[in-house]
PDB file of C-alpha atoms in Angstrom:
ATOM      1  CA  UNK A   1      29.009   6.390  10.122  1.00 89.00           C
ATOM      2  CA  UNK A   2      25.551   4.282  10.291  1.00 92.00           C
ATOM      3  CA  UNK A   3      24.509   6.170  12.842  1.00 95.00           C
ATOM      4  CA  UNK A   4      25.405   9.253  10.808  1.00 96.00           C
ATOM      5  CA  UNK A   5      22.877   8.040   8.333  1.00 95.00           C
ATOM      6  CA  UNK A   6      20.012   7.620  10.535  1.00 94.00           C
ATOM      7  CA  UNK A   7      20.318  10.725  12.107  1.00 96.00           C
ATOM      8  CA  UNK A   8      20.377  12.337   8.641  1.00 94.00           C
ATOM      9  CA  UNK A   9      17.427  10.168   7.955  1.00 92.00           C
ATOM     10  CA  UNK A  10      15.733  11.356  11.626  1.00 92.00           C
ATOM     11  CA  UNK A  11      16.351  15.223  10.996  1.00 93.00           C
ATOM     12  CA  UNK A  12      14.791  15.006   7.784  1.00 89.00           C
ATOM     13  CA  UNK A  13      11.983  13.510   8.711  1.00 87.00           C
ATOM     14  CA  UNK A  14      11.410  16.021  11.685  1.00 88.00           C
ATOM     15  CA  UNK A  15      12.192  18.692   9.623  1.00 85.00           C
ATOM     16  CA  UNK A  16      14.765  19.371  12.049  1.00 92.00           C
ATOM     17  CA  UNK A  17      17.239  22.254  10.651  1.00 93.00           C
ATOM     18  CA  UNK A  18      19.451  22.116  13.375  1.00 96.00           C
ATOM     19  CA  UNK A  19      20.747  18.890  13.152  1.00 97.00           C
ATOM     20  CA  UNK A  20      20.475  19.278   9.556  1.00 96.00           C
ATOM     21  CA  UNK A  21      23.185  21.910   9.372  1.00 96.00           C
ATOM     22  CA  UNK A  22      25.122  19.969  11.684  1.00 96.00           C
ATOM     23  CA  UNK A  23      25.337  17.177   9.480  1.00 98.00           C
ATOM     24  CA  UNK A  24      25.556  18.655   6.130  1.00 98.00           C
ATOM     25  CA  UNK A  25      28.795  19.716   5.180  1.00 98.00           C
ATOM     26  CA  UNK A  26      29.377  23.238   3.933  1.00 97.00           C
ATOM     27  CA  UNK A  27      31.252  22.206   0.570  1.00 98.00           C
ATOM     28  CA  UNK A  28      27.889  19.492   0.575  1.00 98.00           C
ATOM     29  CA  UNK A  29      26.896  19.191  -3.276  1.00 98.00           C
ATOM     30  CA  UNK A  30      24.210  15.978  -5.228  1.00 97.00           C
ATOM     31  CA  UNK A  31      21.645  15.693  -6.736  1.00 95.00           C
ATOM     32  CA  UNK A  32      17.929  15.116  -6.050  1.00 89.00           C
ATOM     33  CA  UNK A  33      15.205  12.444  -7.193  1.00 87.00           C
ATOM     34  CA  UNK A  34      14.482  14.536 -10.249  1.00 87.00           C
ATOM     35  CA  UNK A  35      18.107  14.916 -11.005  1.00 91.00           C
ATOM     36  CA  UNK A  36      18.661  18.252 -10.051  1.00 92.00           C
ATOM     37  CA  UNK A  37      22.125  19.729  -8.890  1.00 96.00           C
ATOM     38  CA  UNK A  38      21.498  20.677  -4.926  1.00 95.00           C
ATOM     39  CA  UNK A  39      24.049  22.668  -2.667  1.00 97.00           C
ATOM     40  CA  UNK A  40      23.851  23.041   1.140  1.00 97.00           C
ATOM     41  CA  UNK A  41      22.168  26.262   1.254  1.00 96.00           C
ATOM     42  CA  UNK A  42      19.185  24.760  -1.680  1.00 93.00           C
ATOM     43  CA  UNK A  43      19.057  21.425   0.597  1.00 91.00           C
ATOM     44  CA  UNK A  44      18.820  23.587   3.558  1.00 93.00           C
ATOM     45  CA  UNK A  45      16.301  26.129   2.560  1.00 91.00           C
ATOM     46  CA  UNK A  46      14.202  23.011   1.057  1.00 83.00           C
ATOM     47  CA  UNK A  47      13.547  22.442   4.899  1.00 80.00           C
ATOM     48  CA  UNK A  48      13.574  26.134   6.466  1.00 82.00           C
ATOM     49  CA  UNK A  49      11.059  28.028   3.910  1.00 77.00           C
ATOM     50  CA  UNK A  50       8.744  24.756   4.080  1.00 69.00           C
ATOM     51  CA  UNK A  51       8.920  23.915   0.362  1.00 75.00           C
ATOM     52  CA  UNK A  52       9.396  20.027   1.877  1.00 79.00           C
ATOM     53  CA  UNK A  53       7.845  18.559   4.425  1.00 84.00           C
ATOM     54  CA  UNK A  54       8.577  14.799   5.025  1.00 87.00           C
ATOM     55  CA  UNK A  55       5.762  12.919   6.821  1.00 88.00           C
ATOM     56  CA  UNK A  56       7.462   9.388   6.727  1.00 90.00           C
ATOM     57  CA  UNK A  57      10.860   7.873   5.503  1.00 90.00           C
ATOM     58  CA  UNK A  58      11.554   4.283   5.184  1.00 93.00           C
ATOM     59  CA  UNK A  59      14.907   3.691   4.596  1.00 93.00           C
ATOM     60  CA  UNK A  60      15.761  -0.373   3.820  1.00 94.00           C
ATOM     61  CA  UNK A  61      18.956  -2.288   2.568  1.00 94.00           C
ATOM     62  CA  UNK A  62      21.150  -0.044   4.375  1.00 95.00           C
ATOM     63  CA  UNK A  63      24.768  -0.911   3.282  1.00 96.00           C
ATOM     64  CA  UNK A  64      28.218   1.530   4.640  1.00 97.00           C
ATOM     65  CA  UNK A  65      31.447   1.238   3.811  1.00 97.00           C
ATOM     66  CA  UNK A  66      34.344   3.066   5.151  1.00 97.00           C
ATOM     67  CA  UNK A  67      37.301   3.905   3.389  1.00 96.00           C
ATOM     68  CA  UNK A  68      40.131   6.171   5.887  1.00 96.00           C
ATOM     69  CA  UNK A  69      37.980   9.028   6.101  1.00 97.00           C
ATOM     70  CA  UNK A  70      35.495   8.415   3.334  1.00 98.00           C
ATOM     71  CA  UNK A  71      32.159   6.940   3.575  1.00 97.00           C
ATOM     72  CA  UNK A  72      29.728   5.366   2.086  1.00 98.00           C
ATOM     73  CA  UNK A  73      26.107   4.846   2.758  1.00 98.00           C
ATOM     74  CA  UNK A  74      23.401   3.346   0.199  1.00 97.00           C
ATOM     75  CA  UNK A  75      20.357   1.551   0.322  1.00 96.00           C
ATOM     76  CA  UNK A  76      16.692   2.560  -1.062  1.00 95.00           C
ATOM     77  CA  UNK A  77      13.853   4.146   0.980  1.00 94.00           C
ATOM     78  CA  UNK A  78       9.873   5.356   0.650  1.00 93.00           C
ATOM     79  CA  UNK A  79       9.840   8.383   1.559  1.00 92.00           C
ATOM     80  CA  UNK A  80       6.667  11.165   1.886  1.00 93.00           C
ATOM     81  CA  UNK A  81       5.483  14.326   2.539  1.00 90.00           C
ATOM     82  CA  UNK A  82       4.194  17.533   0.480  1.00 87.00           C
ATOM     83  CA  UNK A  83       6.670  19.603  -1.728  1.00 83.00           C
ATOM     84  CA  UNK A  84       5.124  23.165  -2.403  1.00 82.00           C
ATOM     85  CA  UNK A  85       2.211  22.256  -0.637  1.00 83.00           C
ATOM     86  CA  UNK A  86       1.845  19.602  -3.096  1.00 88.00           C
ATOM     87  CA  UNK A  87       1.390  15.763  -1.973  1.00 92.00           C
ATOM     88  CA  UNK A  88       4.170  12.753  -2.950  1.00 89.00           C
ATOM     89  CA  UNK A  89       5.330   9.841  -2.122  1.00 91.00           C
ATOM     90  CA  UNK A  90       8.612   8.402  -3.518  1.00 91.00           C
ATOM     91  CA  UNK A  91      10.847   5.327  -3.581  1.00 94.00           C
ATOM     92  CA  UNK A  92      14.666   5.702  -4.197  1.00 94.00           C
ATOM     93  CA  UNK A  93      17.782   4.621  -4.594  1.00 95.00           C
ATOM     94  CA  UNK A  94      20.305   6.494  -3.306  1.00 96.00           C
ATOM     95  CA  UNK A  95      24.004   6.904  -2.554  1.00 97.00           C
ATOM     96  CA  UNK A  96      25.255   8.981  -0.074  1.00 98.00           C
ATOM     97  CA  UNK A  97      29.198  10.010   0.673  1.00 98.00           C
ATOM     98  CA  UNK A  98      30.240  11.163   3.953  1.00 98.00           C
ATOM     99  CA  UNK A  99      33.529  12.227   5.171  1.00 98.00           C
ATOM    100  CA  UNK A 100      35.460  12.354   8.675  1.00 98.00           C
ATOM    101  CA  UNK A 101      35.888  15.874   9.559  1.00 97.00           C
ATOM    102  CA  UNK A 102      36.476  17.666  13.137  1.00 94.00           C
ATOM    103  CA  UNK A 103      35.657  14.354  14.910  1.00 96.00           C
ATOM    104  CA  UNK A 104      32.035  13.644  13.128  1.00 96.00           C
ATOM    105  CA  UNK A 105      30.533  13.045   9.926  1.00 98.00           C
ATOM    106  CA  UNK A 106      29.422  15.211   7.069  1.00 98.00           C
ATOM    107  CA  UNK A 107      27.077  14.517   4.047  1.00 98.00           C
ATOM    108  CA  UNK A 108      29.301  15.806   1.804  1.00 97.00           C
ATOM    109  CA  UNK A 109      27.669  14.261  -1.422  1.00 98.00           C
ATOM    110  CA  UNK A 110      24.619  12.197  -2.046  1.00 97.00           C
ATOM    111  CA  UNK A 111      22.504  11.218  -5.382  1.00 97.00           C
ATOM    112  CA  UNK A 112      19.129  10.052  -5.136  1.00 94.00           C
ATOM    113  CA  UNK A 113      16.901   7.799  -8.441  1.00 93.00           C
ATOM    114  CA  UNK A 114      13.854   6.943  -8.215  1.00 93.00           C
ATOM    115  CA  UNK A 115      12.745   3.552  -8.250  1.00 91.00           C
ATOM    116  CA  UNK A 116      10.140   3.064 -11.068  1.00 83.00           C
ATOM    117  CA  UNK A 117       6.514   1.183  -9.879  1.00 70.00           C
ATOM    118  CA  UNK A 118       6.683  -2.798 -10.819  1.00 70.00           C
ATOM    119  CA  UNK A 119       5.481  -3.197 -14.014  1.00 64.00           C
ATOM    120  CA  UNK A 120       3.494  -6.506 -13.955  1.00 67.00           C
ATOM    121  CA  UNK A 121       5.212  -9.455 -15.928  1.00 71.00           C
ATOM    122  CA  UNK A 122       4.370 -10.465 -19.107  1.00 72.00           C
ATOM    123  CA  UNK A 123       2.253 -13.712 -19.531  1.00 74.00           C
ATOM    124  CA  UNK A 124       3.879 -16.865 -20.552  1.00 70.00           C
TER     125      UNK A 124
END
């Protein structure tokens, strides 16, 4: 399921629709970094019309867990590129549920928070 993950993670980054509707289930529903309810066809046309372009991902901390034909993939990443032509640069949290269907894995749900700057420590 891992490798599920990446290649989530890898299709993104390319931009590559494709794989993208490969790996996103059809029932697929989350939310994005600014909390915002997302189906497959508003993730998908995200990508197709060019309203996101990511430039880099980093995912870290990558933890999955597999439950029959559940799974479970969450970790944190930096991730950048230009939304509406518009530059950002995030870093998340994020939770993402696949499931074992037809021999593969689906995103079928995934949540993604933002990860607030440091704040630098008080003194003593």
């Amino acid at each position: 399921m891992l490798e599920a993950a990446r290649a989530l993670i890898e299709a993104e980054r390319r931009g590559d629709l494709e794989a993208l509707e490969r790996l996103v289930a059809r029932d697929y529903g989350g939310f994005d970094p600014g909390g915002r309810p997302q189906d497959r066809a508003t993730l998908l046309a995200g990508h197709a019309e060019a309203h996101v372009r990511v430039e880099a991902v980093e995912p870290a901390e990558l933890v999955a867990r597999v439950l029959g034909e559940v799974g479970v993939v969450s970790g944190r990443t930096r991730i950048a590129g230009r939304a509406l032509g518009e530059r950002f640069e995030l870093r998340l949290r994020f939770l993402d549920v696949f499931a074992w269907r037809a021999g593969r894995w689906e995103l079928f749900a995934s949540s993604a928070t933002p990860i607030p700057l440091p704040l630098p420590e008080p003194p003593a």
